């Protein structure tokens, strides 16, 4: 199955949290959290269309300057999402520099900063390089449920968890996956390729069957190109099944309200990226720091029915012992269900 997107952590488990999600067929990407992103080459940063920040502790937001420096003069726009006070924080970051020449750059950069309030209302402002990044207020926006961003093929949802401050946990959901019959495809003289994304777009958008689609793919015989109608191609799709869902969860306390929120956001998630900062032997310390232990992260993954779990955001105190943290997460995630009343 050709996936719409490929998520990958930017740093190792001890580095700053950041999840880069590549949409290979679209030459664009999303980023969850904006800590140290120096490991991402400029070409990958330039592909970013939207950045979703969980909260603005330094390890999640200090990469803003690096991103700005790379995209300035090269990219026309980027959308940044964050929690309470986020628009003001973006403005303060921009105010920290002198912008007396930037209005002359050939490529105008517009930063669209969007802030989610705990009351569910959205605030928004625009900052253009043409005006030295002066704040231009935009109309507040409503959030339909917990959907922060929606396109034809995917959506991003977010809900607040408690980290002694409101912190956004995110779900990235592909709306549908097509199961393709390889034999029917071969009978038509075709092979899978990026054109499947165009077919998906056409079908999900309800395009007429006569709509022509240009198909390009590459195999061992080289490059191929042909044009087919949507209704011809629809025959190769065996089934439309729910799309892949991934979760990005970091910086939170292990509390029942947080678990309830995550259940609403991420039940049955295919792949869960979750912080696992401390070993459970140091649980008292984790509680003081408003973070999860690895065991707690594993229990959350199990509660959610996550099909895969990727732990990250390990405390540097365990340098050289990452296997112990990962083992604790996986043991709790894969263990037999605990009987009600058992404490874990
Ligand atoms: Zn953190
Ligand atoms: Zn934090």
Coordinates of C-alpha atoms and ligand atoms in Angstrom, one line a residue:
X1 CA 0.0 0.0 0.0
X2 CA 1.4 3.4 -1.0
X3 CA 0.9 5.7 2.0
X4 CA 0.0 9.4 1.6
X5 CA 2.6 10.4 4.2
X6 CA 5.6 9.1 6.0
X7 CA 6.3 10.3 9.6
X8 CA 9.8 10.4 11.0
X9 CA 11.3 11.8 14.2
X10 CA 13.8 14.5 13.4
X11 CA 16.2 13.7 16.3
X12 CA 17.1 10.6 18.3
X13 CA 15.2 9.9 21.5
X14 CA 17.3 12.2 23.6
X15 CA 17.0 15.1 21.1
X16 CA 14.3 17.8 21.0
X17 CA 10.9 16.5 20.0
X18 CA 9.9 17.1 16.4
X19 CA 8.1 14.9 13.9
X20 CA 8.6 15.5 10.2
X21 CA 5.7 14.2 8.1
X22 CA 6.7 13.9 4.4
X23 CA 3.9 13.9 1.7
X24 CA 6.2 12.4 -0.9
X25 CA 3.8 12.8 -3.9
X26 CA 3.1 16.4 -3.1
X27 CA 6.6 17.7 -2.4
X28 CA 5.4 19.1 0.8
X29 CA 5.5 18.2 4.5
X30 CA 4.1 18.9 7.9
X31 CA 6.1 19.4 11.2
X32 CA 4.9 18.7 14.7
X33 CA 6.9 20.7 17.2
X34 CA 9.7 23.1 16.4
X35 CA 12.6 22.5 18.8
X36 CA 16.1 21.8 17.4
X37 CA 15.5 21.1 13.8
X38 CA 19.1 21.6 12.6
X39 CA 19.2 17.9 11.4
X40 CA 16.7 18.8 8.7
X41 CA 18.3 20.0 5.5
X42 CA 17.0 23.3 4.0
X43 CA 15.2 21.4 1.1
X44 CA 13.1 19.6 3.7
X45 CA 12.3 22.8 5.6
X46 CA 11.3 24.6 2.5
X47 CA 8.7 21.8 1.9
X48 CA 6.9 22.6 5.1
X49 CA 3.4 24.0 4.6
X50 CA 2.1 23.7 8.2
X51 CA 3.8 23.5 11.6
X52 CA 1.9 22.3 14.7
X53 CA 3.5 23.3 18.0
X54 CA 2.4 21.5 21.1
X55 CA 3.4 24.2 23.6
X56 CA 6.2 26.8 23.7
X57 CA 8.7 25.4 26.2
X58 CA 12.1 26.0 24.6
X59 CA 12.7 22.4 23.5
X60 CA 9.5 22.6 21.4
X61 CA 9.8 26.1 19.9
X62 CA 13.5 27.2 19.9
X63 CA 13.8 26.1 16.2
X64 CA 11.6 28.9 15.0
X65 CA 14.6 31.2 14.2
X66 CA 16.3 28.4 12.2
X67 CA 13.2 27.8 10.2
X68 CA 12.7 31.5 9.6
X69 CA 16.2 31.9 8.4
X70 CA 16.0 29.1 5.9
X71 CA 12.6 30.0 4.5
X72 CA 13.1 33.7 4.3
X73 CA 13.6 34.9 0.7
X74 CA 12.9 31.3 -0.6
X75 CA 9.3 30.5 0.4
X76 CA 6.1 32.4 0.0
X77 CA 4.2 31.2 3.1
X78 CA 3.9 29.0 6.1
X79 CA 1.2 28.3 8.6
X80 CA 2.0 27.9 12.3
X81 CA -0.4 26.5 14.9
X82 CA -0.1 26.7 18.6
X83 CA -2.0 27.1 21.9
X84 CA -2.8 30.1 24.1
X85 CA -0.7 33.2 23.5
X86 CA 0.9 31.7 20.4
X87 CA 0.3 34.6 18.1
X88 CA 1.9 37.0 20.5
X89 CA 4.8 34.7 21.0
X90 CA 5.4 34.5 17.2
X91 CA 5.2 38.3 17.1
X92 CA 7.7 38.6 19.9
X93 CA 10.1 36.3 18.1
X94 CA 9.8 38.4 14.9
X95 CA 10.2 41.6 16.9
X96 CA 13.5 40.5 18.2
X97 CA 15.2 41.2 14.8
X98 CA 15.8 44.3 12.6
X99 CA 13.9 44.1 9.3
X100 CA 15.0 47.2 7.4
X101 CA 15.9 45.5 4.1
X102 CA 13.6 42.4 4.1
X103 CA 10.8 44.3 2.2
X104 CA 13.0 44.4 -0.9
X105 CA 13.4 40.6 -1.1
X106 CA 12.0 39.3 -4.3
X107 CA 10.0 36.5 -2.7
X108 CA 7.5 37.7 -0.1
X109 CA 7.2 35.5 3.0
X110 CA 3.9 35.5 4.8
X111 CA 3.7 33.8 8.2
X112 CA 0.2 32.9 9.1
X113 CA 0.1 32.3 12.9
X114 CA -3.0 30.6 14.4
X115 CA -3.7 30.2 18.0
X116 CA -6.1 27.7 19.6
X117 CA -7.7 28.9 22.8
X118 CA -8.7 26.5 25.6
X119 CA -12.3 27.8 25.0
X120 CA -12.1 26.4 21.4
X121 CA -11.9 29.8 19.7
X122 CA -9.1 30.5 17.3
X123 CA -7.2 33.8 16.9
X124 CA -5.1 34.5 13.9
X125 CA -2.6 37.1 12.6
X126 CA -0.5 37.5 9.5
X127 CA 3.1 38.7 9.3
X128 CA 4.5 39.7 5.9
X129 CA 8.1 40.3 5.1
X130 CA 6.9 43.2 2.9
X131 CA 6.0 45.2 6.0
X132 CA 8.9 44.1 8.1
X133 CA 6.6 41.4 9.7
X134 CA 4.2 43.9 11.3
X135 CA 1.3 42.2 12.8
X136 CA -1.8 42.2 10.7
X137 CA -4.8 41.0 12.7
X138 CA -7.2 38.5 11.0
X139 CA -10.7 37.6 11.9
X140 CA -11.0 35.1 14.7
X141 CA -12.0 31.6 13.5
X142 CA -14.3 28.9 14.8
X143 CA -13.0 25.3 15.3
X144 CA -15.4 22.7 14.1
X145 CA -15.0 20.1 16.9
X146 CA -11.3 19.5 17.3
X147 CA -10.3 19.7 13.6
X148 CA -7.6 22.3 13.2
X149 CA -6.8 21.8 9.6
X150 CA -8.5 19.9 6.8
X151 CA -7.7 19.1 3.1
X152 CA -9.3 16.7 0.7
X153 CA -7.0 13.9 1.6
X154 CA -6.3 14.4 5.3
X155 CA -7.1 16.3 8.4
X156 CA -5.2 17.3 11.6
X157 CA -7.1 17.3 14.9
X158 CA -5.8 18.6 18.2
X159 CA -6.9 18.6 21.9
X160 CA -5.4 20.0 25.0
X161 CA -3.8 17.9 27.6
X162 CA -2.5 19.2 30.9
X163 CA 1.3 19.7 31.4
X164 CA 0.8 22.3 34.2
X165 CA -0.1 24.3 31.2
X166 CA -2.3 23.6 28.2
X167 CA -0.4 21.5 25.7
X168 CA -1.8 20.3 22.3
X169 CA -1.8 16.6 21.4
X170 CA -2.3 16.0 17.7
X171 CA -3.8 13.4 15.4
X172 CA -3.0 13.3 11.7
X173 CA -5.6 11.3 9.8
X174 CA -5.6 10.2 6.2
X175 CA -9.2 10.3 5.1
X176 CA -9.2 7.1 3.0
X177 CA -6.9 4.5 1.6
X178 CA -7.5 2.7 -1.7
X179 CA -6.9 -1.0 -2.0
X180 CA -5.8 -1.6 -5.5
X181 CA -6.1 -4.8 -7.5
X182 CA -2.6 -5.3 -9.0
X183 CA -3.9 -7.8 -11.6
X184 CA -6.6 -5.4 -12.9
X185 CA -4.0 -2.7 -13.0
X186 CA -1.6 -4.9 -15.0
X187 CA -4.4 -5.9 -17.4
X188 CA -4.8 -2.2 -18.2
X189 CA -1.0 -2.0 -18.8
X190 CA -0.6 0.3 -15.7
X191 CA 1.5 0.3 -12.6
X192 CA 1.1 2.1 -9.2
X193 CA 2.6 5.5 -8.9
X194 CA 2.0 9.0 -7.6
X195 CA -1.1 9.2 -9.9
X196 CA -3.0 7.1 -7.3
X197 CA -3.0 10.3 -5.2
X198 CA -4.6 12.2 -8.0
X199 CA -7.2 9.4 -8.4
X200 CA -7.9 9.6 -4.7
X201 CA -8.3 13.4 -4.9
X202 CA -10.7 13.1 -7.9
X203 CA -12.8 10.3 -6.2
X204 CA -13.0 12.0 -2.8
X205 CA -13.9 15.3 -4.4
X206 CA -16.7 13.6 -6.4
X207 CA -15.2 14.4 -9.9
X208 CA -17.2 13.1 -12.9
X209 CA -16.2 9.8 -14.4
X210 CA -15.1 11.4 -17.6
X211 CA -12.5 13.5 -15.9
X212 CA -9.1 12.7 -17.6
X213 CA -6.1 11.9 -15.4
X214 CA -2.5 11.9 -16.5
X215 CA -0.7 8.9 -15.2
X216 CA 3.0 8.8 -14.8
X217 CA 5.1 6.1 -13.2
X218 CA 8.5 4.5 -13.4
X219 CA 9.5 0.9 -13.4
X220 CA 12.3 -1.3 -14.6
X221 CA 11.5 -0.4 -18.2
X222 CA 11.8 3.3 -17.5
X223 CA 9.4 6.2 -17.4
X224 CA 5.7 5.8 -18.6
X225 CA 3.0 8.2 -19.2
X226 CA -0.6 7.8 -20.4
X227 CA -4.0 9.4 -19.8
X228 CA -7.1 7.5 -18.5
X229 CA -10.6 8.6 -17.4
X230 CA -11.5 8.4 -13.7
X231 CA -14.2 5.8 -14.4
X232 CA -11.7 3.5 -16.1
X233 CA -9.4 3.8 -13.1
X234 CA -12.1 3.3 -10.5
X235 CA -12.3 -0.3 -11.6
X236 CA -8.8 -1.0 -10.3
X237 CA -9.8 0.1 -6.8
X238 CA -11.0 -2.9 -4.9
X239 CA -12.0 -1.2 -1.7
X240 CA -11.9 2.2 0.0
X241 CA -10.9 1.7 3.6
X242 CA -10.3 4.2 6.4
X243 CA -7.0 6.0 6.1
X244 CA -3.9 5.7 8.3
X245 CA -4.0 7.7 11.6
X246 CA -1.0 8.7 13.6
X247 CA -0.8 10.4 17.0
X248 CA 1.8 12.9 18.4
X249 CA 1.6 13.1 22.1
X250 CA 4.2 14.8 24.2
X251 CA 4.6 16.7 27.5
X252 CA 1.8 15.8 29.8
X253 CA 0.9 14.4 33.2
X254 CA -0.4 10.9 33.7
X255 CA -3.9 11.9 34.9
X256 CA -7.3 10.4 34.2
X257 CA -8.6 13.6 32.4
X258 CA -5.5 13.4 30.1
X259 CA -6.2 9.8 29.4
X260 CA -9.8 10.6 28.6
X261 CA -8.8 13.4 26.2
X262 CA -6.3 11.1 24.4
X263 CA -9.0 8.4 24.1
X264 CA -11.3 10.9 22.3
X265 CA -8.5 12.0 20.0
X266 CA -6.5 8.8 19.3
X267 CA -8.5 5.6 20.0
X268 CA -7.3 2.8 17.6
X269 CA -4.5 4.9 16.2
X270 CA -2.2 3.1 13.8
X271 CA 1.1 4.7 15.1
X272 CA 1.5 6.6 18.3
X273 CA 4.5 8.8 18.9
X274 CA 4.6 9.4 22.6
X275 CA 6.9 11.0 25.1
X276 CA 8.6 8.5 27.6
X277 CA 10.8 10.8 29.5
X278 CA 11.7 8.9 32.7
X279 CA 11.9 5.3 33.9
X280 CA 9.1 4.3 36.1
X281 CA 11.5 3.8 39.0
X282 CA 11.8 7.7 38.9
X283 CA 8.0 8.2 38.8
X284 CA 7.9 10.7 41.7
X285 CA 10.4 12.9 39.7
X286 CA 8.3 12.5 36.5
X287 CA 5.2 13.6 38.4
X288 CA 7.1 16.7 39.7
X289 CA 8.2 17.5 36.2
X290 CA 4.7 17.0 34.6
X291 CA 6.0 14.2 32.3
X292 CA 5.2 10.6 31.7
X293 CA 7.3 7.6 32.6
X294 CA 7.9 5.0 30.0
X295 CA 5.6 2.6 31.7
X296 CA 2.8 5.2 31.7
X297 CA 3.4 5.9 28.0
X298 CA 3.1 2.2 27.3
X299 CA -0.2 2.0 29.4
X300 CA -1.6 4.9 27.4
X301 CA -0.7 3.2 24.1
X302 CA -2.4 0.1 25.4
X303 CA -5.5 2.0 26.5
X304 CA -5.7 3.6 23.1
X305 CA -5.3 0.3 21.3
X306 CA -2.4 1.8 19.3
X307 CA -1.1 -0.6 16.7
X308 CA 2.5 0.6 16.9
X309 CA 4.2 2.9 19.4
X310 CA 7.3 5.0 19.0
X311 CA 8.7 6.4 22.3
X312 CA 10.7 9.7 22.3
X313 CA 11.7 12.7 24.5
X314 CA 14.0 10.6 26.8
X315 CA 15.6 12.5 29.7
X316 CA 19.4 13.0 29.2
X317 CA 19.9 11.4 32.6
X318 CA 19.4 8.0 30.8
X319 CA 22.1 8.6 28.1
X320 CA 23.3 5.2 27.1
X321 CA 20.2 3.5 28.5
X322 CA 17.7 4.2 25.8
X323 CA 17.0 0.4 25.4
X324 CA 15.7 0.3 29.0
X325 CA 13.2 3.1 28.4
X326 CA 12.0 1.6 25.1
X327 CA 11.7 -1.9 26.7
X328 CA 9.5 -0.4 29.5
X329 CA 7.2 1.3 27.0
X330 CA 6.8 -1.8 24.9
X331 CA 6.3 -4.2 27.9
X332 CA 3.4 -2.0 29.2
X333 CA 1.9 -1.6 25.7
X334 CA 2.0 -5.3 24.7
X335 CA 1.2 -6.8 28.1
X336 CA -2.1 -8.7 28.6
X337 CA -4.9 -6.4 29.7
X338 CA -4.9 -5.7 33.4
X339 CA -7.8 -6.8 35.4
X340 CA -10.1 -3.9 36.7
X341 CA -8.9 -2.8 40.2
X342 CA -5.2 -3.7 39.4
X343 CA -3.0 -0.7 39.9
X344 CA -0.1 -0.2 37.5
Ligands
LIG1 ZN1 9.5 18.9 26.3
LIG2 ZN1 7.1 21.0 28.2

